[in-house]
Amino acid sequence: MRLLIADDHDLVRDAIAALLRAGGCDEVAVAGTLPEALAAVQAAGSFDLVLLDYDMPGMEGIEGLIEMKRTFPAQAVAIISGVARPSAAREALDAGAIGFVPKAMPARSIIGAVTLMASGSVFAPFDFLKQEEPPSQGGLSARETEVLRGICAGRTNKEIAREMDLQEVTVKLHVRTLTRKIGARNRTHAAMIARENGWF
Amino acid sequence: MRLLIADDHDLVRDAIAALLRAGGCDEVAVAGTLPEALAAVQAAGSFDLVLLDYDMPGMEGIEGLIEMKRTFPAQAVAIISGVARPSAAREALDAGAIGFVPKAMPARSIIGAVTLMASGSVFAPFDFLKQEEPPSQGGLSARETEVLRGICAGRTNKEIAREMDLQEVTVKLHVRTLTRKIGARNRTHAAMIARENGWF
DNA sequence: TATTTACCTATCCGAAGGGATAGGATCACG
DNA sequence: CGTGATCCTATCCCTTCGGATAGGTAAATA
């Protein structure tokens, strides 16, 4: 079995690579960035499986996966991550990933997961995916979440209103209610809270 | 050599543990949280070295290290981290850590680093420590940095002025210049930029 | 000494944020 | 069918922010 594992932390990457080699993977190549990973696939022709870290130079979340699937549509690619939320996993699978491996997964499961994905089956821990998002965002409604996303991008109420096709007053209402809900003092504080909890 | 490695990501933790075992460590215990690590030290009496992840339930940055050193003053404790900045490493060493291991370190260096620390020598990669903070904050002055810290806490200009013993107008001046310097559209954007770069 | 840099204060202004209150529309659920 | 939740709009009001402009001090430096 021929693998490529890409993670920007040398220690973590090489440790997992060693674990896979010990588990019976014939060839485990490594990369530290998305461009390196792309070059490695180009050079090798293809791998049985490519593991991409969700937080790595060049990835920008799910964008890196999309880029790799666009460049090498037939390549089996999985995402590995320590911080991503269930929604990110679902997005990755929707974008064509063959699997999603949380770093919190037991080490003894990795060999099985990798073998499964290399053979063409989709792998994703059920108990991870079934975690719902709502509780993680303090019970914000869909609109409020959208507005909060705009706040985090540093946009003004007027700009948010334009892009959501709403009146500015409506945005202000959402801002007021959402800051109350999450216990923020103002929009800046709300943005920081959203950040700290990794909502976006 | 008897080690304890604590990291909340099972996969990473066990992979590194396997790497260390392969490197000749007789006994490598593991823990997934700070309380677990404390309990493990309590149960074992002591280890030649304890590796604590900087981002782990119960750690709160450097606080977890301080707690362990307070509970077991004689225990050699090192910090391992994937995201921490040089200043955090210096703080850790000041707080009594026997070393600081960035996860970006080459895997082949870990055995040597661990052996070194277990034998009582302080270990910290020189090229990591020597990275200076100033350039990371876009050339902000001391006052501007203080104001930015206040913004990130969600405080208003008036509140920042009070706690810094300044006039509100002065704070506004600093806000204006610092947002320009870091290329932010407004205070909220500035706070997000500071967060993304891990300035606080 | 002159210049630069960081720092502090002031006034004035328009734009944006934050809050109260009130009302209407839609949809799901009991 | 009523009730509640969510969402949208509206009008007033006051606070805060962001910016322009115009000063001043102190310390380091050329």
Short mmCIF file of C-alpha atoms (C1' of nucleotides) in Angstrom, two decimals:
data_model
loop_
_atom_site.label_atom_id
_atom_site.label_comp_id
_atom_site.label_asym_id
_atom_site.label_seq_id
_atom_site.Cartn_x
_atom_site.Cartn_y
_atom_site.Cartn_z
CA MET A 1 0.00 0.00 0.00
CA ARG A 2 1.40 3.39 -1.02
CA LEU A 3 0.48 6.45 1.02
CA LEU A 4 1.19 10.16 1.17
CA ILE A 5 0.72 11.99 4.44
CA ALA A 6 0.84 15.79 4.54
CA ASP A 7 1.06 17.70 7.81
CA ASP A 8 3.05 20.80 8.65
CA HIS A 9 4.22 19.48 12.01
CA ASP A 10 7.26 17.34 11.28
CA LEU A 11 7.08 15.48 14.55
CA VAL A 12 3.42 14.55 14.22
CA ARG A 13 3.68 13.72 10.54
CA ASP A 14 6.72 11.49 10.85
CA ALA A 15 5.36 9.80 13.96
CA ILE A 16 2.14 8.88 12.18
CA ALA A 17 4.13 7.83 9.13
CA ALA A 18 6.19 5.51 11.30
CA LEU A 19 3.02 4.12 12.81
CA LEU A 20 1.66 3.35 9.35
CA ARG A 21 4.90 1.77 8.19
CA ALA A 22 4.87 -0.44 11.27
CA GLY A 23 1.29 -1.31 10.40
CA GLY A 24 2.25 -2.70 7.04
CA CYS A 25 2.21 0.20 4.60
CA ASP A 26 4.96 -0.46 2.07
CA GLU A 27 5.60 3.11 1.11
CA VAL A 28 4.72 6.21 3.12
CA ALA A 29 5.72 9.52 1.53
CA VAL A 30 5.48 12.79 3.46
CA ALA A 31 4.86 16.48 2.71
CA GLY A 32 4.75 19.60 4.85
CA THR A 33 2.53 21.85 2.76
CA LEU A 34 -0.19 21.53 0.17
CA PRO A 35 2.09 22.49 -2.74
CA GLU A 36 4.55 19.83 -1.62
CA ALA A 37 1.75 17.32 -1.50
CA LEU A 38 0.60 18.27 -5.01
CA ALA A 39 4.15 17.94 -6.29
CA ALA A 40 4.51 14.54 -4.62
CA VAL A 41 1.36 13.23 -6.29
CA GLN A 42 2.53 14.65 -9.61
CA ALA A 43 5.88 12.93 -9.23
CA ALA A 44 4.54 9.61 -8.04
CA GLY A 45 1.69 9.41 -10.51
CA SER A 46 -0.73 8.46 -7.79
CA PHE A 47 -1.01 7.02 -4.29
CA ASP A 48 -3.43 4.52 -2.87
CA LEU A 49 -4.36 7.26 -0.43
CA VAL A 50 -3.41 10.85 0.36
CA LEU A 51 -3.93 12.21 3.88
CA LEU A 52 -4.15 16.01 4.07
CA ASP A 53 -4.02 17.96 7.33
CA TYR A 54 -6.92 20.38 7.62
CA ASP A 55 -4.68 23.10 9.07
CA MET A 56 -1.62 23.32 6.89
CA PRO A 57 0.02 26.03 4.79
CA GLY A 58 -1.92 26.25 1.54
CA MET A 59 -5.04 24.46 2.71
CA GLU A 60 -7.32 27.34 3.73
CA GLY A 61 -9.70 24.87 5.28
CA ILE A 62 -11.46 22.87 2.61
CA GLU A 63 -10.04 24.80 -0.35
CA GLY A 64 -6.87 22.76 -0.51
CA LEU A 65 -8.82 19.54 -0.80
CA ILE A 66 -10.89 20.99 -3.63
CA GLU A 67 -7.74 22.07 -5.41
CA MET A 68 -6.21 18.63 -5.17
CA LYS A 69 -9.38 16.92 -6.35
CA ARG A 70 -9.51 19.34 -9.30
CA THR A 71 -5.90 18.63 -10.22
CA PHE A 72 -6.08 14.88 -9.63
CA PRO A 73 -9.75 13.86 -9.82
CA ALA A 74 -9.03 10.14 -9.56
CA GLN A 75 -6.78 10.41 -6.51
CA ALA A 76 -8.23 9.16 -3.21
CA VAL A 77 -7.84 12.00 -0.71
CA ALA A 78 -8.75 12.06 2.97
CA ILE A 79 -8.67 14.89 5.50
CA ILE A 80 -6.98 14.53 8.86
CA SER A 81 -7.57 17.15 11.52
CA GLY A 82 -7.24 17.94 15.17
CA VAL A 83 -9.59 20.90 15.40
CA ALA A 84 -12.18 20.67 12.63
CA ARG A 85 -15.82 20.41 13.53
CA PRO A 86 -18.37 17.91 12.22
CA SER A 87 -19.63 20.40 9.67
CA ALA A 88 -16.13 20.67 8.22
CA ALA A 89 -15.98 16.90 7.96
CA ARG A 90 -19.29 16.82 6.14
CA GLU A 91 -18.09 19.55 3.78
CA ALA A 92 -14.93 17.59 3.08
CA LEU A 93 -16.88 14.45 2.23
CA ASP A 94 -19.23 16.50 0.02
CA ALA A 95 -16.18 17.92 -1.75
CA GLY A 96 -15.08 14.43 -2.71
CA ALA A 97 -12.89 13.32 0.19
CA ILE A 98 -12.70 9.56 0.66
CA GLY A 99 -12.67 10.02 4.40
CA PHE A 100 -12.20 12.17 7.48
CA VAL A 101 -9.80 11.20 10.25
CA PRO A 102 -9.95 13.15 13.53
CA LYS A 103 -6.66 13.23 15.38
CA ALA A 104 -8.56 12.27 18.51
CA MET A 105 -9.10 8.83 16.98
CA PRO A 106 -7.40 5.90 18.76
CA ALA A 107 -4.05 5.07 17.19
CA ARG A 108 -4.89 1.40 16.77
CA SER A 109 -7.78 2.35 14.46
CA ILE A 110 -5.66 4.21 11.97
CA ILE A 111 -4.42 1.15 10.08
CA GLY A 112 -7.92 -0.14 9.56
CA ALA A 113 -9.19 3.26 8.50
CA VAL A 114 -6.37 3.75 6.03
CA THR A 115 -6.78 0.27 4.54
CA LEU A 116 -10.48 0.90 4.18
CA MET A 117 -10.03 4.21 2.40
CA ALA A 118 -7.24 2.91 0.18
CA SER A 119 -9.59 0.18 -0.98
CA GLY A 120 -12.16 2.76 -2.03
CA SER A 121 -14.55 2.87 0.91
CA VAL A 122 -15.52 6.10 2.59
CA PHE A 123 -14.40 6.35 6.20
CA ALA A 124 -15.68 8.75 8.85
CA PRO A 125 -16.27 8.05 12.54
CA PHE A 126 -20.00 7.95 13.08
CA ASP A 127 -19.92 9.35 16.60
CA PHE A 128 -17.94 12.33 15.32
CA LEU A 129 -20.26 13.13 12.43
CA LYS A 130 -23.42 12.78 14.47
CA GLN A 131 -22.35 15.59 16.78
CA GLU A 132 -24.69 18.42 15.94
CA GLU A 133 -23.55 21.97 15.40
CA PRO A 134 -26.36 23.92 17.09
CA PRO A 135 -25.23 23.30 20.68
CA SER A 136 -21.79 24.50 19.73
CA GLN A 137 -23.03 27.91 18.69
CA GLY A 138 -25.10 28.80 21.71
CA GLY A 139 -28.43 28.35 19.98
CA LEU A 140 -28.03 30.97 17.29
CA SER A 141 -30.54 30.92 14.46
CA ALA A 142 -29.44 30.58 10.84
CA ARG A 143 -29.71 34.31 10.18
CA GLU A 144 -27.90 35.24 13.35
CA THR A 145 -25.10 32.86 12.45
CA GLU A 146 -24.82 34.51 9.04
CA VAL A 147 -24.67 37.95 10.61
CA LEU A 148 -22.06 36.79 13.08
CA ARG A 149 -20.00 35.51 10.19
CA GLY A 150 -20.15 38.99 8.65
CA ILE A 151 -19.13 40.60 11.94
CA CYS A 152 -16.14 38.27 12.11
CA ALA A 153 -15.11 39.39 8.66
CA GLY A 154 -15.02 42.96 9.97
CA ARG A 155 -17.99 44.11 7.93
CA THR A 156 -20.34 46.92 8.99
CA ASN A 157 -24.05 46.36 9.48
CA LYS A 158 -24.75 48.14 6.22
CA GLU A 159 -22.44 45.84 4.28
CA ILE A 160 -23.89 42.76 5.90
CA ALA A 161 -27.37 44.01 5.05
CA ARG A 162 -26.40 44.51 1.41
CA GLU A 163 -24.91 41.08 0.98
CA MET A 164 -27.78 39.36 2.77
CA ASP A 165 -30.32 41.52 0.95
CA LEU A 166 -31.83 42.86 4.16
CA GLN A 167 -32.50 46.24 5.73
CA GLU A 168 -29.79 47.59 8.00
CA VAL A 169 -32.21 47.71 10.93
CA THR A 170 -32.81 44.01 10.61
CA VAL A 171 -29.12 43.33 10.79
CA LYS A 172 -28.89 45.51 13.87
CA LEU A 173 -31.66 43.48 15.45
CA HIS A 174 -29.82 40.23 14.76
CA VAL A 175 -26.61 41.73 16.11
CA ARG A 176 -28.34 42.72 19.31
CA THR A 177 -30.00 39.36 19.88
CA LEU A 178 -26.93 37.31 19.01
CA THR A 179 -24.62 39.31 21.24
CA ARG A 180 -27.09 38.74 24.09
CA LYS A 181 -27.33 35.03 23.35
CA ILE A 182 -23.62 34.38 23.43
CA GLY A 183 -23.01 36.81 26.28
CA ALA A 184 -20.92 39.30 24.37
CA ARG A 185 -20.57 42.94 25.32
CA ASN A 186 -20.53 44.18 21.73
CA ARG A 187 -19.81 43.05 18.17
CA THR A 188 -16.07 42.93 18.64
CA HIS A 189 -16.46 40.78 21.72
CA ALA A 190 -18.91 38.59 19.82
CA ALA A 191 -16.38 38.11 17.04
CA MET A 192 -13.71 37.09 19.54
CA ILE A 193 -16.03 34.61 21.22
CA ALA A 194 -16.88 33.10 17.85
CA ARG A 195 -13.19 32.82 17.09
CA GLU A 196 -12.26 31.29 20.39
CA ASN A 197 -14.88 28.61 19.95
CA GLY A 198 -13.77 27.95 16.39
CA TRP A 199 -17.23 28.60 14.97
CA PHE A 200 -15.81 29.80 11.65
CA MET B 1 13.94 5.65 30.68
CA ARG B 2 10.39 6.22 31.96
CA LEU B 3 8.25 8.85 30.27
CA LEU B 4 4.75 10.29 30.42
CA ILE B 5 3.32 11.99 27.38
CA ALA B 6 0.09 13.97 27.64
CA ASP B 7 -1.80 15.14 24.56
CA ASP B 8 -5.53 15.25 23.91
CA HIS B 9 -5.22 13.87 20.38
CA ASP B 10 -5.06 10.10 20.74
CA LEU B 11 -3.59 9.55 17.32
CA VAL B 12 -0.78 12.07 17.77
CA ARG B 13 -0.04 11.05 21.32
CA ASP B 14 0.13 7.32 20.63
CA ALA B 15 2.13 7.84 17.45
CA ILE B 16 4.75 9.86 19.31
CA ALA B 17 4.69 7.34 22.14
CA ALA B 18 5.37 4.56 19.65
CA LEU B 19 8.19 6.60 18.18
CA LEU B 20 9.74 6.98 21.62
CA ARG B 21 9.36 3.30 22.45
CA ALA B 22 11.05 2.43 19.18
CA GLY B 23 13.78 4.85 20.14
CA GLY B 24 14.58 2.97 23.30
CA CYS B 25 12.33 4.34 26.02
CA ASP B 26 11.49 1.47 28.32
CA GLU B 27 8.21 2.79 29.58
CA VAL B 28 6.00 5.38 27.94
CA ALA B 29 2.79 6.20 29.76
CA VAL B 30 0.09 8.36 28.17
CA ALA B 31 -2.60 10.81 29.30
CA GLY B 32 -5.25 12.82 27.47
CA THR B 33 -5.82 15.68 29.88
CA LEU B 34 -3.92 17.54 32.58
CA PRO B 35 -5.83 15.87 35.44
CA GLU B 36 -5.03 12.48 33.93
CA ALA B 37 -1.39 13.45 33.73
CA LEU B 38 -1.38 14.59 37.37
CA ALA B 39 -3.00 11.34 38.42
CA ALA B 40 -0.44 9.34 36.42
CA VAL B 41 2.46 11.09 38.12
CA GLN B 42 0.80 10.57 41.49
CA ALA B 43 0.37 6.87 40.77
CA ALA B 44 3.82 6.31 39.35
CA GLY B 45 5.69 8.33 41.93
CA SER B 46 7.68 10.08 39.26
CA PHE B 47 8.85 9.88 35.67
CA ASP B 48 12.19 10.68 34.15
CA LEU B 49 10.31 13.20 32.04
CA VAL B 50 6.74 14.42 31.54
CA LEU B 51 5.72 15.94 28.20
CA LEU B 52 2.66 18.21 28.39
CA ASP B 53 0.81 19.47 25.33
CA TYR B 54 0.36 23.24 25.41
CA ASP B 55 -3.19 22.99 24.09
CA MET B 56 -4.96 20.36 26.13
CA PRO B 57 -8.01 20.25 28.38
CA GLY B 58 -6.98 21.69 31.74
CA MET B 59 -3.83 23.42 30.58
CA GLU B 60 -5.01 26.98 29.94
CA GLY B 61 -1.71 27.76 28.31
CA ILE B 62 1.05 27.89 30.87
CA GLU B 63 -1.20 27.48 33.91
CA GLY B 64 -1.24 23.71 33.71
CA LEU B 65 2.54 23.57 33.80
CA ILE B 66 2.62 25.80 36.86
CA GLU B 67 0.05 23.58 38.57
CA MET B 68 2.08 20.45 37.94
CA LYS B 69 5.31 22.06 39.11
CA ARG B 70 3.51 23.20 42.26
CA THR B 71 2.15 19.71 42.91
CA PHE B 72 5.35 17.87 42.00
CA PRO B 73 8.22 20.36 42.29
CA ALA B 74 10.91 17.76 41.63
CA GLN B 75 9.30 16.34 38.50
CA ALA B 76 11.00 17.19 35.19
CA VAL B 77 8.28 18.63 32.95
CA ALA B 78 8.54 19.79 29.35
CA ILE B 79 6.03 21.50 27.10
CA ILE B 80 5.22 20.22 23.63
CA SER B 81 3.24 22.40 21.27
CA GLY B 82 2.23 22.92 17.70
CA VAL B 83 1.04 26.50 17.85
CA ALA B 84 2.78 28.28 20.72
CA ARG B 85 4.95 31.29 20.00
CA PRO B 86 8.50 31.89 21.18
CA SER B 87 7.25 34.06 24.03
CA ALA B 88 5.18 31.17 25.32
CA ALA B 89 8.25 28.94 25.22
CA ARG B 90 10.23 31.48 27.22
CA GLU B 91 7.40 31.74 29.75
CA ALA B 92 7.34 27.98 30.08
CA LEU B 93 11.07 27.82 30.75
CA ASP B 94 10.76 30.66 33.25
CA ALA B 95 7.99 28.72 34.98
CA GLY B 96 10.33 25.82 35.53
CA ALA B 97 9.92 23.67 32.44
CA ILE B 98 12.91 21.49 31.62
CA GLY B 99 12.34 22.10 27.93
CA PHE B 100 10.13 23.16 25.05
CA VAL B 101 9.47 20.89 22.08
CA PRO B 102 7.77 22.40 19.02
CA LYS B 103 5.80 19.87 17.01
CA ALA B 104 7.49 21.22 13.91
CA MET B 105 10.72 19.67 15.13
CA PRO B 106 12.15 16.83 13.00
CA ALA B 107 11.08 13.43 14.30
CA ARG B 108 14.64 12.12 14.43
CA SER B 109 15.54 14.82 16.96
CA ILE B 110 12.94 13.81 19.52
CA ILE B 111 14.89 10.92 21.01
CA GLY B 112 17.92 13.10 21.59
CA ALA B 113 15.83 15.90 23.03
CA VAL B 114 14.00 13.56 25.39
CA THR B 115 17.20 11.89 26.55
CA LEU B 116 18.74 15.28 27.17
CA MET B 117 15.81 16.53 29.23
CA ALA B 118 15.47 13.27 31.17
CA SER B 119 19.10 13.63 32.17
CA GLY B 120 18.42 17.06 33.59
CA SER B 121 19.50 19.41 30.82
CA VAL B 122 17.27 22.14 29.52
CA PHE B 123 16.25 21.69 25.89
CA ALA B 124 14.84 24.33 23.56
CA PRO B 125 15.54 24.79 19.85
CA PHE B 126 17.68 27.88 19.50
CA ASP B 127 16.28 28.91 16.11
CA PHE B 128 12.79 28.79 17.57
CA LEU B 129 13.57 30.87 20.64
CA LYS B 130 15.51 33.48 18.75
CA GLN B 131 12.47 34.39 16.65
CA GLU B 132 11.55 37.83 17.90
CA GLU B 133 8.02 38.90 18.67
CA PRO B 134 8.07 42.51 17.43
CA PRO B 135 8.00 41.70 13.71
CA SER B 136 5.02 39.49 14.34
CA GLN B 137 2.92 42.44 15.43
CA GLY B 138 3.38 44.61 12.39
CA GLY B 139 5.51 47.23 14.13
CA LEU B 140 2.98 48.35 16.70
CA SER B 141 4.26 50.56 19.50
CA ALA B 142 3.87 49.58 23.14
CA ARG B 143 0.80 51.76 23.65
CA GLU B 144 -0.85 50.60 20.45
CA THR B 145 -0.30 47.00 21.50
CA GLU B 146 -1.95 47.72 24.83
CA VAL B 147 -4.93 49.34 23.13
CA LEU B 148 -5.24 46.42 20.73
CA ARG B 149 -5.29 44.10 23.70
CA GLY B 150 -8.21 46.09 25.09
CA ILE B 151 -10.04 45.93 21.77
CA CYS B 152 -9.60 42.17 21.72
CA ALA B 153 -11.16 41.99 25.16
CA GLY B 154 -14.23 43.72 23.72
CA ARG B 155 -13.72 46.92 25.66
CA THR B 156 -14.86 50.34 24.46
CA ASN B 157 -12.45 53.22 23.95
CA LYS B 158 -13.70 54.83 27.13
CA GLU B 159 -12.99 51.71 29.18
CA ILE B 160 -9.56 51.31 27.65
CA ALA B 161 -8.86 54.96 28.42
CA ARG B 162 -9.86 54.49 32.05
CA GLU B 163 -7.73 51.45 32.63
CA MET B 164 -4.73 52.97 30.87
CA ASP B 165 -5.29 56.31 32.57
CA LEU B 166 -5.59 58.22 29.31
CA GLN B 167 -8.12 60.45 27.62
CA GLU B 168 -10.58 58.76 25.32
CA VAL B 169 -9.36 60.80 22.36
CA THR B 170 -5.89 59.42 22.82
CA VAL B 171 -7.20 55.90 22.70
CA LYS B 172 -9.08 56.75 19.53
CA LEU B 173 -5.86 58.01 18.03
CA HIS B 174 -4.09 54.77 18.84
CA VAL B 175 -7.00 52.77 17.47
CA ARG B 176 -6.85 54.67 14.21
CA THR B 177 -3.09 54.31 13.75
CA LEU B 178 -2.98 50.65 14.74
CA THR B 179 -5.83 49.66 12.45
CA ARG B 180 -3.98 51.39 9.60
CA LYS B 181 -0.72 49.68 10.48
CA ILE B 182 -2.10 46.18 10.46
CA GLY B 183 -4.41 46.85 7.52
CA ALA B 184 -7.69 46.40 9.36
CA ARG B 185 -10.98 47.95 8.29
CA ASN B 186 -12.13 48.67 11.83
CA ARG B 187 -11.63 47.59 15.44
CA THR B 188 -13.44 44.31 15.04
CA HIS B 189 -11.35 43.43 12.03
CA ALA B 190 -8.24 44.45 13.97
CA ALA B 191 -9.22 42.12 16.80
CA MET B 192 -9.69 39.24 14.39
CA ILE B 193 -6.32 39.88 12.76
CA ALA B 194 -4.66 39.91 16.17
CA ARG B 195 -6.38 36.63 16.99
CA GLU B 196 -5.50 34.95 13.73
CA ASN B 197 -1.86 35.80 14.24
CA GLY B 198 -1.97 34.64 17.84
CA TRP B 199 -0.71 37.94 19.19
CA PHE B 200 -2.49 37.48 22.49
"C1'" DT C 1 20.83 72.01 17.28
"C1'" DA C 2 17.50 70.15 14.26
"C1'" DT C 3 14.89 66.12 13.24
"C1'" DT C 4 12.48 62.20 14.01
"C1'" DT C 5 9.64 59.23 16.74
"C1'" DA C 6 6.41 58.05 20.06
"C1'" DC C 7 3.27 59.85 22.86
"C1'" DC C 8 -0.62 62.79 24.61
"C1'" DT C 9 -4.55 66.22 24.22
"C1'" DA C 10 -8.16 69.02 21.96
"C1'" DT C 11 -12.34 70.23 18.95
"C1'" DC C 12 -15.48 69.19 15.42
"C1'" DC C 13 -18.12 66.18 12.51
"C1'" DG C 14 -20.54 62.43 10.18
"C1'" DA C 15 -21.08 57.47 10.22
"C1'" DA C 16 -21.97 53.43 12.64
"C1'" DG C 17 -23.40 50.90 16.62
"C1'" DG C 18 -26.63 49.78 20.27
"C1'" DG C 19 -31.09 49.83 22.43
"C1'" DA C 20 -36.36 50.39 23.18
"C1'" DT C 21 -40.66 49.63 21.29
"C1'" DA C 22 -44.09 48.14 17.99
"C1'" DG C 23 -45.91 45.67 14.38
"C1'" DG C 24 -46.49 42.06 10.59
"C1'" DA C 25 -45.42 37.53 8.05
"C1'" DT C 26 -44.52 32.74 7.95
"C1'" DC C 27 -44.31 28.16 9.60
"C1'" DA C 28 -44.35 24.26 12.82
"C1'" DC C 29 -46.56 22.06 16.62
"C1'" DG C 30 -49.90 20.74 19.96
"C1'" DC D 1 -57.14 26.95 15.43
"C1'" DG D 2 -54.20 29.19 18.56
"C1'" DT D 3 -49.55 29.66 20.21
"C1'" DG D 4 -44.86 30.28 19.92
"C1'" DA D 5 -40.57 30.69 17.33
"C1'" DT D 6 -38.24 32.87 13.76
"C1'" DC D 7 -37.74 36.29 10.81
"C1'" DC D 8 -38.39 40.96 8.69
"C1'" DT D 9 -39.36 46.00 8.93
"C1'" DA D 10 -40.04 50.52 11.09
"C1'" DT D 11 -39.26 54.85 14.03
"C1'" DC D 12 -36.78 57.24 17.86
"C1'" DC D 13 -33.07 58.00 20.63
"C1'" DC D 14 -28.44 58.21 22.41
"C1'" DT D 15 -23.64 56.36 22.45
"C1'" DT D 16 -19.63 55.05 20.26
"C1'" DC D 17 -16.57 54.96 16.49
"C1'" DG D 18 -13.78 56.76 12.88
"C1'" DG D 19 -11.67 60.46 10.79
"C1'" DA D 20 -9.74 65.33 9.90
"C1'" DT D 21 -7.15 68.83 11.77
"C1'" DA D 22 -4.17 71.07 14.98
"C1'" DG D 23 -1.62 71.41 18.40
"C1'" DG D 24 1.82 69.99 22.46
"C1'" DT D 25 5.80 67.19 25.26
"C1'" DA D 26 9.79 64.11 25.88
"C1'" DA D 27 13.48 61.26 24.32
"C1'" DA D 28 16.52 59.50 21.06
"C1'" DT D 29 19.34 60.52 17.08
"C1'" DA D 30 21.75 62.67 13.30
#
